[in-house]
PDB file of C-alpha atoms in Angstrom:
ATOM      1  CA  MET A   1      -0.251   0.104  -0.113  1.00 43.00           C
ATOM      2  CA  ALA A   2       1.410   3.595  -1.022  1.00 47.00           C
ATOM      3  CA  LYS A   3       1.892   5.850   1.984  1.00 47.00           C
ATOM      4  CA  LYS A   4      -0.538   8.363   1.066  1.00 48.00           C
ATOM      5  CA  GLU A   5      -3.146   5.368   1.143  1.00 47.00           C
ATOM      6  CA  LEU A   6      -2.093   4.679   4.462  1.00 43.00           C
ATOM      7  CA  ARG A   7      -2.452   7.888   5.778  1.00 45.00           C
ATOM      8  CA  THR A   8      -5.994   8.021   4.132  1.00 44.00           C
ATOM      9  CA  VAL A   9      -7.220   4.800   5.920  1.00 42.00           C
ATOM     10  CA  LYS A  10      -5.187   6.181   9.814  1.00 46.00           C
ATOM     11  CA  LYS A  11      -6.864   9.125   9.308  1.00 47.00           C
ATOM     12  CA  SER A  12     -10.720   7.489   8.520  1.00 45.00           C
ATOM     13  CA  ASN A  13     -10.371   5.311  11.493  1.00 48.00           C
ATOM     14  CA  GLN A  14      -9.367   8.024  13.772  1.00 48.00           C
ATOM     15  CA  THR A  15     -12.527   9.981  12.444  1.00 53.00           C
ATOM     16  CA  GLY A  16     -15.152   7.274  13.004  1.00 59.00           C
ATOM     17  CA  ARG A  17     -16.078   7.279   9.490  1.00 67.00           C
ATOM     18  CA  LEU A  18     -18.127   4.170   8.288  1.00 70.00           C
ATOM     19  CA  ASN A  19     -17.411   2.142   5.118  1.00 82.00           C
ATOM     20  CA  ARG A  20     -20.184   0.271   3.095  1.00 87.00           C
ATOM     21  CA  ALA A  21     -19.562  -2.776   5.076  1.00 89.00           C
ATOM     22  CA  ALA A  22     -20.843  -1.099   8.124  1.00 90.00           C
ATOM     23  CA  VAL A  23     -23.833   0.043   6.374  1.00 91.00           C
ATOM     24  CA  ARG A  24     -24.259  -3.732   4.973  1.00 92.00           C
ATOM     25  CA  ALA A  25     -23.700  -5.113   8.437  1.00 93.00           C
ATOM     26  CA  ALA A  26     -26.416  -3.022   9.877  1.00 93.00           C
ATOM     27  CA  VAL A  27     -28.911  -3.653   7.526  1.00 93.00           C
ATOM     28  CA  ILE A  28     -28.276  -7.567   8.002  1.00 95.00           C
ATOM     29  CA  ALA A  29     -28.566  -6.744  11.898  1.00 95.00           C
ATOM     30  CA  VAL A  30     -31.863  -5.588  11.632  1.00 94.00           C
ATOM     31  CA  ARG A  31     -33.030  -7.607   9.034  1.00 93.00           C
ATOM     32  CA  ASP A  32     -32.203 -10.926  11.013  1.00 93.00           C
ATOM     33  CA  ALA A  33     -33.541  -9.407  14.089  1.00 93.00           C
ATOM     34  CA  ARG A  34     -36.730  -9.266  12.204  1.00 91.00           C
ATOM     35  CA  LEU A  35     -36.625 -12.602  10.812  1.00 91.00           C
ATOM     36  CA  ALA A  36     -35.899 -13.814  14.501  1.00 92.00           C
ATOM     37  CA  LYS A  37     -38.805 -12.334  15.817  1.00 89.00           C
ATOM     38  CA  LEU A  38     -41.027 -13.684  12.968  1.00 87.00           C
ATOM     39  CA  ARG A  39     -39.906 -17.158  13.557  1.00 88.00           C
ATOM     40  CA  SER A  40     -40.335 -16.765  17.573  1.00 87.00           C
ATOM     41  CA  GLN A  41     -44.063 -15.836  17.425  1.00 79.00           C
ATOM     42  CA  PRO A  42     -46.725 -18.730  17.786  1.00 74.00           C
ATOM     43  CA  GLU A  43     -47.905 -20.253  14.945  1.00 68.00           C
ATOM     44  CA  ALA A  44     -51.287 -19.340  13.613  1.00 59.00           C
ATOM     45  CA  PRO A  45     -54.056 -20.959  15.502  1.00 57.00           C
ATOM     46  CA  VAL A  46     -55.980 -24.051  13.328  1.00 55.00           C
ATOM     47  CA  ARG A  47     -59.534 -25.392  13.749  1.00 54.00           C
ATOM     48  CA  ARG A  48     -61.240 -28.236  12.194  1.00 52.00           C
ATOM     49  CA  ALA A  49     -62.720 -27.603   8.997  1.00 54.00           C
ATOM     50  CA  GLY A  50     -66.310 -29.114   8.590  1.00 54.00           C
ATOM     51  CA  THR A  51     -66.105 -30.902  11.895  1.00 50.00           C
ATOM     52  CA  ARG A  52     -69.836 -31.181  12.483  1.00 51.00           C
ATOM     53  CA  ASN A  53     -70.418 -33.835  10.171  1.00 50.00           C
ATOM     54  CA  ARG A  54     -66.698 -35.035   9.377  1.00 49.00           C
ATOM     55  CA  ALA A  55     -64.978 -36.860  12.170  1.00 48.00           C
ATOM     56  CA  HIS A  56     -61.598 -36.606  10.050  1.00 47.00           C
ATOM     57  CA  ALA A  57     -61.767 -33.498   8.983  1.00 48.00           C
ATOM     58  CA  GLU A  58     -58.572 -31.767   7.949  1.00 52.00           C
ATOM     59  CA  CYS A  59     -56.486 -29.460  10.108  1.00 53.00           C
ATOM     60  CA  VAL A  60     -56.722 -25.988   8.266  1.00 52.00           C
ATOM     61  CA  PRO A  61     -54.772 -22.931   9.177  1.00 53.00           C
ATOM     62  CA  VAL A  62     -57.355 -20.260   9.766  1.00 54.00           C
ATOM     63  CA  ALA A  63     -55.135 -17.782   7.772  1.00 55.00           C
ATOM     64  CA  ALA A  64     -55.789 -20.210   4.928  1.00 50.00           C
ATOM     65  CA  LEU A  65     -59.591 -19.981   5.232  1.00 48.00           C
TER      66      LEU A  65
ATOM     67  CA  MET B   1     -16.899   9.792 -12.776  1.00 62.00           C
ATOM     68  CA  PRO B   2     -20.637   8.737 -12.620  1.00 67.00           C
ATOM     69  CA  VAL B   3     -22.031   6.453  -9.806  1.00 80.00           C
ATOM     70  CA  ALA B   4     -23.910   4.431 -12.440  1.00 90.00           C
ATOM     71  CA  ALA B   5     -24.181   3.506 -15.894  1.00 93.00           C
ATOM     72  CA  TYR B   6     -26.038   6.371 -17.980  1.00 96.00           C
ATOM     73  CA  GLU B   7     -28.905   3.269 -18.612  1.00 94.00           C
ATOM     74  CA  GLU B   8     -29.184   2.899 -15.070  1.00 94.00           C
ATOM     75  CA  SER B   9     -29.253   6.094 -14.013  1.00 96.00           C
ATOM     76  CA  VAL B  10     -32.620   8.002 -12.697  1.00 97.00           C
ATOM     77  CA  PHE B  11     -32.805  11.841 -12.389  1.00 97.00           C
ATOM     78  CA  VAL B  12     -35.248  12.389  -9.832  1.00 97.00           C
ATOM     79  CA  ASN B  13     -36.159  15.921 -10.278  1.00 95.00           C
ATOM     80  CA  CYS B  14     -38.477  16.844  -7.504  1.00 93.00           C
ATOM     81  CA  PRO B  15     -39.303  19.130  -4.567  1.00 90.00           C
ATOM     82  CA  PHE B  16     -36.677  18.877  -1.361  1.00 89.00           C
ATOM     83  CA  ASP B  17     -39.183  20.105   1.224  1.00 87.00           C
ATOM     84  CA  ALA B  18     -39.816  18.722   4.135  1.00 88.00           C
ATOM     85  CA  GLU B  19     -43.779  18.314   3.323  1.00 88.00           C
ATOM     86  CA  TYR B  20     -42.648  16.668  -0.012  1.00 91.00           C
ATOM     87  CA  GLN B  21     -40.185  14.098   1.756  1.00 93.00           C
ATOM     88  CA  GLU B  22     -42.382  11.029   2.285  1.00 94.00           C
ATOM     89  CA  ILE B  23     -42.748  11.089  -1.545  1.00 95.00           C
ATOM     90  CA  PHE B  24     -39.293  12.196  -2.399  1.00 96.00           C
ATOM     91  CA  ARG B  25     -38.028   8.849  -0.571  1.00 97.00           C
ATOM     92  CA  ALA B  26     -40.307   6.943  -1.627  1.00 97.00           C
ATOM     93  CA  LEU B  27     -39.290   7.581  -5.220  1.00 97.00           C
ATOM     94  CA  VAL B  28     -35.659   7.113  -4.455  1.00 97.00           C
ATOM     95  CA  PHE B  29     -36.744   3.702  -2.861  1.00 97.00           C
ATOM     96  CA  THR B  30     -38.677   2.628  -5.984  1.00 97.00           C
ATOM     97  CA  VAL B  31     -35.834   3.419  -8.333  1.00 97.00           C
ATOM     98  CA  HIS B  32     -33.444   1.395  -6.322  1.00 96.00           C
ATOM     99  CA  ASP B  33     -36.037  -1.545  -5.926  1.00 96.00           C
ATOM    100  CA  CYS B  34     -36.333  -1.419  -9.791  1.00 95.00           C
ATOM    101  CA  GLY B  35     -32.622  -1.939  -9.897  1.00 93.00           C
ATOM    102  CA  LEU B  36     -31.431   1.390 -11.140  1.00 95.00           C
ATOM    103  CA  MET B  37     -29.592   4.452  -9.432  1.00 96.00           C
ATOM    104  CA  ALA B  38     -31.339   7.557  -8.342  1.00 96.00           C
ATOM    105  CA  ARG B  39     -29.592  10.616  -8.984  1.00 96.00           C
ATOM    106  CA  CYS B  40     -30.590  14.111  -8.199  1.00 93.00           C
ATOM    107  CA  ALA B  41     -29.102  17.891  -7.333  1.00 90.00           C
ATOM    108  CA  LEU B  42     -28.416  17.238  -3.593  1.00 90.00           C
ATOM    109  CA  GLU B  43     -26.108  14.681  -4.301  1.00 85.00           C
ATOM    110  CA  VAL B  44     -23.436  17.217  -4.592  1.00 75.00           C
ATOM    111  CA  ASP B  45     -22.710  19.860  -2.593  1.00 71.00           C
ATOM    112  CA  ASP B  46     -19.528  21.887  -4.102  1.00 67.00           C
ATOM    113  CA  SER B  47     -19.861  25.901  -4.053  1.00 71.00           C
ATOM    114  CA  GLY B  48     -16.984  25.724  -6.793  1.00 70.00           C
ATOM    115  CA  GLU B  49     -19.496  24.092  -9.362  1.00 75.00           C
ATOM    116  CA  VAL B  50     -22.190  26.316 -10.862  1.00 83.00           C
ATOM    117  CA  ARG B  51     -25.504  25.113  -9.822  1.00 84.00           C
ATOM    118  CA  ILE B  52     -26.755  24.600 -13.402  1.00 88.00           C
ATOM    119  CA  THR B  53     -23.444  23.280 -14.547  1.00 89.00           C
ATOM    120  CA  LYS B  54     -24.038  20.395 -11.790  1.00 89.00           C
ATOM    121  CA  LEU B  55     -27.727  19.971 -13.115  1.00 91.00           C
ATOM    122  CA  ASN B  56     -26.189  19.960 -16.804  1.00 93.00           C
ATOM    123  CA  ARG B  57     -23.741  16.998 -15.447  1.00 93.00           C
ATOM    124  CA  ILE B  58     -25.990  15.152 -13.930  1.00 95.00           C
ATOM    125  CA  ILE B  59     -28.712  15.209 -16.336  1.00 96.00           C
ATOM    126  CA  ARG B  60     -26.382  13.968 -19.272  1.00 96.00           C
ATOM    127  CA  GLU B  61     -25.362  11.160 -16.932  1.00 96.00           C
ATOM    128  CA  CYS B  62     -28.777   9.963 -16.563  1.00 97.00           C
ATOM    129  CA  GLN B  63     -31.069   8.343 -19.543  1.00 97.00           C
ATOM    130  CA  PHE B  64     -34.428   8.353 -17.261  1.00 97.00           C
ATOM    131  CA  GLY B  65     -35.882  11.207 -15.890  1.00 96.00           C
ATOM    132  CA  ILE B  66     -38.547  11.399 -12.943  1.00 96.00           C
ATOM    133  CA  HIS B  67     -40.086  15.159 -13.084  1.00 95.00           C
ATOM    134  CA  ASP B  68     -42.583  16.086 -10.288  1.00 94.00           C
ATOM    135  CA  ILE B  69     -44.079  19.347 -11.192  1.00 90.00           C
ATOM    136  CA  SER B  70     -46.804  19.243  -8.424  1.00 87.00           C
ATOM    137  CA  ARG B  71     -45.351  22.060  -6.685  1.00 82.00           C
ATOM    138  CA  THR B  72     -47.031  24.749  -7.939  1.00 77.00           C
ATOM    139  CA  GLU B  73     -48.053  26.927  -4.946  1.00 76.00           C
ATOM    140  CA  LEU B  74     -46.719  30.225  -3.709  1.00 78.00           C
ATOM    141  CA  ASP B  75     -43.703  29.882  -1.482  1.00 75.00           C
ATOM    142  CA  PRO B  76     -45.403  31.428   1.670  1.00 76.00           C
ATOM    143  CA  HIS B  77     -42.770  33.903   2.482  1.00 80.00           C
ATOM    144  CA  GLU B  78     -41.817  35.009  -1.147  1.00 79.00           C
ATOM    145  CA  LYS B  79     -45.263  34.888  -2.218  1.00 80.00           C
ATOM    146  CA  LEU B  80     -44.005  33.466  -5.482  1.00 79.00           C
ATOM    147  CA  PRO B  81     -44.106  29.958  -6.976  1.00 77.00           C
ATOM    148  CA  ARG B  82     -40.974  27.535  -7.723  1.00 79.00           C
ATOM    149  CA  PHE B  83     -39.684  27.109 -10.898  1.00 83.00           C
ATOM    150  CA  ASN B  84     -36.873  24.848 -10.625  1.00 86.00           C
ATOM    151  CA  MET B  85     -38.629  21.677 -11.461  1.00 90.00           C
ATOM    152  CA  PRO B  86     -39.933  22.815 -14.726  1.00 90.00           C
ATOM    153  CA  LEU B  87     -37.127  24.426 -15.651  1.00 91.00           C
ATOM    154  CA  GLU B  88     -35.037  20.820 -15.053  1.00 93.00           C
ATOM    155  CA  LEU B  89     -37.542  19.047 -16.949  1.00 93.00           C
ATOM    156  CA  GLY B  90     -37.146  21.600 -20.072  1.00 94.00           C
ATOM    157  CA  LEU B  91     -33.252  21.027 -20.032  1.00 95.00           C
ATOM    158  CA  PHE B  92     -34.041  17.082 -19.975  1.00 96.00           C
ATOM    159  CA  LEU B  93     -36.732  17.375 -22.664  1.00 94.00           C
ATOM    160  CA  GLY B  94     -34.250  19.521 -24.414  1.00 95.00           C
ATOM    161  CA  ALA B  95     -31.084  17.089 -23.980  1.00 96.00           C
ATOM    162  CA  ARG B  96     -33.414  14.706 -25.835  1.00 95.00           C
ATOM    163  CA  GLU B  97     -34.253  16.978 -28.563  1.00 94.00           C
ATOM    164  CA  PHE B  98     -31.032  18.703 -29.206  1.00 96.00           C
ATOM    165  CA  GLY B  99     -28.333  15.953 -27.630  1.00 95.00           C
ATOM    166  CA  THR B 100     -26.490  13.627 -29.872  1.00 95.00           C
ATOM    167  CA  GLY B 101     -26.165   9.978 -29.397  1.00 96.00           C
ATOM    168  CA  LYS B 102     -27.298   8.507 -26.165  1.00 96.00           C
ATOM    169  CA  GLN B 103     -28.902  11.608 -25.235  1.00 97.00           C
ATOM    170  CA  LYS B 104     -31.637  10.994 -27.724  1.00 96.00           C
ATOM    171  CA  GLU B 105     -32.467   7.740 -25.790  1.00 96.00           C
ATOM    172  CA  LYS B 106     -33.593   9.735 -22.816  1.00 96.00           C
ATOM    173  CA  LEU B 107     -36.992   8.671 -21.548  1.00 95.00           C
ATOM    174  CA  SER B 108     -39.148  10.947 -18.930  1.00 94.00           C
ATOM    175  CA  LEU B 109     -41.853  10.514 -16.285  1.00 94.00           C
ATOM    176  CA  ILE B 110     -44.030  13.719 -15.410  1.00 93.00           C
ATOM    177  CA  LEU B 111     -45.538  13.400 -12.394  1.00 94.00           C
ATOM    178  CA  ASP B 112     -48.303  15.946 -10.933  1.00 90.00           C
ATOM    179  CA  THR B 113     -51.127  15.481  -8.138  1.00 87.00           C
ATOM    180  CA  GLU B 114     -53.587  15.603 -11.130  1.00 82.00           C
ATOM    181  CA  ARG B 115     -53.529  14.224 -14.169  1.00 79.00           C
ATOM    182  CA  TYR B 116     -54.599  16.832 -16.355  1.00 75.00           C
ATOM    183  CA  ARG B 117     -53.758  19.630 -13.870  1.00 79.00           C
ATOM    184  CA  TYR B 118     -50.748  20.925 -15.940  1.00 75.00           C
ATOM    185  CA  GLN B 119     -52.543  22.421 -18.604  1.00 75.00           C
ATOM    186  CA  LYS B 120     -53.330  24.889 -16.656  1.00 73.00           C
ATOM    187  CA  PHE B 121     -49.703  26.259 -15.887  1.00 76.00           C
ATOM    188  CA  CYS B 122     -47.590  24.186 -18.143  1.00 77.00           C
ATOM    189  CA  SER B 123     -49.685  23.409 -21.373  1.00 78.00           C
ATOM    190  CA  ASP B 124     -46.756  23.073 -23.455  1.00 77.00           C
ATOM    191  CA  ILE B 125     -45.894  19.393 -22.036  1.00 76.00           C
ATOM    192  CA  ALA B 126     -48.972  18.085 -23.405  1.00 77.00           C
ATOM    193  CA  GLY B 127     -48.448  14.635 -25.349  1.00 74.00           C
ATOM    194  CA  GLN B 128     -45.656  13.833 -22.437  1.00 75.00           C
ATOM    195  CA  ASP B 129     -46.466  10.776 -20.467  1.00 71.00           C
ATOM    196  CA  ILE B 130     -47.827  12.509 -17.235  1.00 86.00           C
ATOM    197  CA  LYS B 131     -49.371  10.329 -14.227  1.00 91.00           C
ATOM    198  CA  ALA B 132     -51.083  11.909 -11.233  1.00 90.00           C
ATOM    199  CA  HIS B 133     -49.672  10.746  -7.777  1.00 93.00           C
ATOM    200  CA  GLU B 134     -52.416  12.671  -5.972  1.00 91.00           C
ATOM    201  CA  GLY B 135     -49.982  13.471  -3.102  1.00 91.00           C
ATOM    202  CA  THR B 136     -49.592   9.782  -2.161  1.00 95.00           C
ATOM    203  CA  VAL B 137     -46.714   7.640  -1.379  1.00 96.00           C
ATOM    204  CA  ASP B 138     -48.953   4.261  -3.033  1.00 97.00           C
ATOM    205  CA  LYS B 139     -49.595   6.332  -6.226  1.00 96.00           C
ATOM    206  CA  ALA B 140     -46.128   7.672  -6.806  1.00 97.00           C
ATOM    207  CA  VAL B 141     -44.638   4.516  -6.400  1.00 97.00           C
ATOM    208  CA  ARG B 142     -46.980   2.662  -8.927  1.00 97.00           C
ATOM    209  CA  ALA B 143     -46.465   5.219 -11.293  1.00 96.00           C
ATOM    210  CA  VAL B 144     -42.665   4.971 -11.099  1.00 96.00           C
ATOM    211  CA  ARG B 145     -42.703   1.213 -10.729  1.00 96.00           C
ATOM    212  CA  ASN B 146     -45.007   0.550 -13.924  1.00 95.00           C
ATOM    213  CA  TRP B 147     -43.539   3.288 -16.201  1.00 94.00           C
ATOM    214  CA  LEU B 148     -40.003   1.745 -15.446  1.00 94.00           C
ATOM    215  CA  THR B 149     -41.041  -1.650 -15.909  1.00 92.00           C
ATOM    216  CA  THR B 150     -42.333  -0.818 -19.382  1.00 91.00           C
ATOM    217  CA  MET B 151     -39.258   1.277 -20.159  1.00 90.00           C
ATOM    218  CA  LEU B 152     -37.009  -1.528 -19.179  1.00 87.00           C
ATOM    219  CA  ASP B 153     -39.121  -3.643 -21.825  1.00 82.00           C
ATOM    220  CA  GLY B 154     -39.654  -6.552 -19.241  1.00 75.00           C
ATOM    221  CA  ILE B 155     -36.010  -7.698 -18.889  1.00 77.00           C
ATOM    222  CA  TYR B 156     -36.683  -7.988 -15.390  1.00 78.00           C
ATOM    223  CA  LEU B 157     -39.785  -8.938 -13.539  1.00 86.00           C
ATOM    224  CA  LEU B 158     -40.567  -6.511 -10.952  1.00 90.00           C
ATOM    225  CA  PRO B 159     -42.737  -6.900  -7.881  1.00 92.00           C
ATOM    226  CA  SER B 160     -45.968  -5.076  -8.398  1.00 94.00           C
ATOM    227  CA  ALA B 161     -46.304  -1.768  -7.128  1.00 96.00           C
ATOM    228  CA  GLY B 162     -48.155  -2.927  -3.819  1.00 96.00           C
ATOM    229  CA  LYS B 163     -45.580  -5.082  -3.009  1.00 96.00           C
ATOM    230  CA  MET B 164     -43.062  -2.365  -3.690  1.00 96.00           C
ATOM    231  CA  ALA B 165     -45.275  -0.089  -1.382  1.00 97.00           C
ATOM    232  CA  GLU B 166     -45.167  -2.488   1.320  1.00 96.00           C
ATOM    233  CA  ARG B 167     -41.439  -3.021   1.014  1.00 96.00           C
ATOM    234  CA  TYR B 168     -40.872   0.983   0.914  1.00 97.00           C
ATOM    235  CA  ARG B 169     -43.021   0.850   4.375  1.00 96.00           C
ATOM    236  CA  ALA B 170     -40.889  -2.152   5.885  1.00 96.00           C
ATOM    237  CA  PHE B 171     -37.818  -0.088   4.879  1.00 97.00           C
ATOM    238  CA  LEU B 172     -38.938   3.106   6.364  1.00 96.00           C
ATOM    239  CA  ALA B 173     -40.212   0.945   9.650  1.00 96.00           C
ATOM    240  CA  GLU B 174     -36.398  -0.277  10.200  1.00 96.00           C
ATOM    241  CA  LEU B 175     -34.830   2.963   9.104  1.00 97.00           C
ATOM    242  CA  PRO B 176     -34.184   4.418  12.790  1.00 96.00           C
ATOM    243  CA  ALA B 177     -32.726   0.961  14.016  1.00 96.00           C
ATOM    244  CA  LEU B 178     -30.735   1.074  10.631  1.00 95.00           C
ATOM    245  CA  CYS B 179     -29.347   4.963  11.535  1.00 96.00           C
ATOM    246  CA  ALA B 180     -28.673   4.204  15.025  1.00 94.00           C
ATOM    247  CA  PRO B 181     -25.541   1.823  15.019  1.00 92.00           C
ATOM    248  CA  LEU B 182     -24.398   4.103  12.274  1.00 93.00           C
ATOM    249  CA  HIS B 183     -24.677   7.484  14.122  1.00 92.00           C
ATOM    250  CA  LEU B 184     -27.299   9.234  11.438  1.00 95.00           C
ATOM    251  CA  ASP B 185     -30.451  11.026  12.302  1.00 96.00           C
ATOM    252  CA  PRO B 186     -33.216   9.494  10.263  1.00 95.00           C
ATOM    253  CA  ASP B 187     -34.908  12.566  10.169  1.00 94.00           C
ATOM    254  CA  ASP B 188     -32.414  14.506   8.709  1.00 93.00           C
ATOM    255  CA  LEU B 189     -30.455  12.393   6.185  1.00 94.00           C
ATOM    256  CA  GLN B 190     -28.638  13.797   3.501  1.00 93.00           C
ATOM    257  CA  PHE B 191     -29.646  12.058  -0.207  1.00 94.00           C
ATOM    258  CA  VAL B 192     -26.401  10.170  -0.326  1.00 93.00           C
ATOM    259  CA  GLU B 193     -26.845   8.793   2.968  1.00 94.00           C
ATOM    260  CA  LEU B 194     -30.336   7.814   2.307  1.00 95.00           C
ATOM    261  CA  ARG B 195     -29.305   6.705  -1.363  1.00 95.00           C
ATOM    262  CA  THR B 196     -26.741   4.254   0.378  1.00 94.00           C
ATOM    263  CA  LEU B 197     -29.171   3.118   3.102  1.00 96.00           C
ATOM    264  CA  VAL B 198     -31.745   2.163   0.508  1.00 96.00           C
ATOM    265  CA  GLU B 199     -29.208   0.563  -1.854  1.00 95.00           C
ATOM    266  CA  GLU B 200     -27.637  -1.758   0.777  1.00 95.00           C
ATOM    267  CA  TRP B 201     -31.410  -2.704   2.236  1.00 96.00           C
ATOM    268  CA  VAL B 202     -32.771  -3.330  -1.145  1.00 96.00           C
ATOM    269  CA  GLU B 203     -29.676  -5.503  -1.681  1.00 93.00           C
ATOM    270  CA  GLU B 204     -30.186  -7.579   1.364  1.00 94.00           C
ATOM    271  CA  ASN B 205     -33.928  -7.911   1.297  1.00 93.00           C
ATOM    272  CA  ARG B 206     -34.711  -9.014  -2.016  1.00 88.00           C
ATOM    273  CA  PRO B 207     -38.636 -10.065  -2.570  1.00 82.00           C
ATOM    274  CA  ILE B 208     -37.485 -13.522  -3.478  1.00 73.00           C
TER     275      ILE B 208
END
């Protein structure tokens, strides 16, 4: 690395300048937190479809009805 | 050096005031969600470069232009209208008309609050593709997304306008959390900061 480049890197570290990798890391952290929250939620409640007359009716997620 | 190729650059010509901020951010997001790069006069703040020279340079580097001419109200302090958007639209249309080479391939989308309102204040643009956003984010996103998907000739299939507006809202909801570790103020982002955040968010949150 040339002398001039080294000086630039040192300066950027000292001033707390953030690069693209830091931005991407922040985006990934927020995205992963959102996905983890979604995964930790309890599954959608289910009810038996047509249970009045059918003993072996399928379980269907309420959201799908 | 341009930040993106001519064929991937979209000049966003619109108001920059606080009242318009939500739609401005939605336009920038939609451009990036369509796989292109938003450019605007705010990206360079060089006192050494005359403003019109800067605008000309950015316009020259963009094949696409989104022009929102909806801000026709008088400035509350000066009691005069803002002419910057129509002027920049004129520069863009002029580049296509009088330019050479790829400048002839410039494509424009003109937005207003109502579809035919322009006839009362800028009737010379009759015949251009003018869409109404009615001051709403959803309609602004739809107008830009539908225009770009047609202009890109279906090379890429884009998410629907509804999905794109939903993704924009998800981005907005996460913006404070994105800004916190970067020590940025989500209410006081410079255009280049917003664009970087949008670029990275879109890249890491692909719809499929």
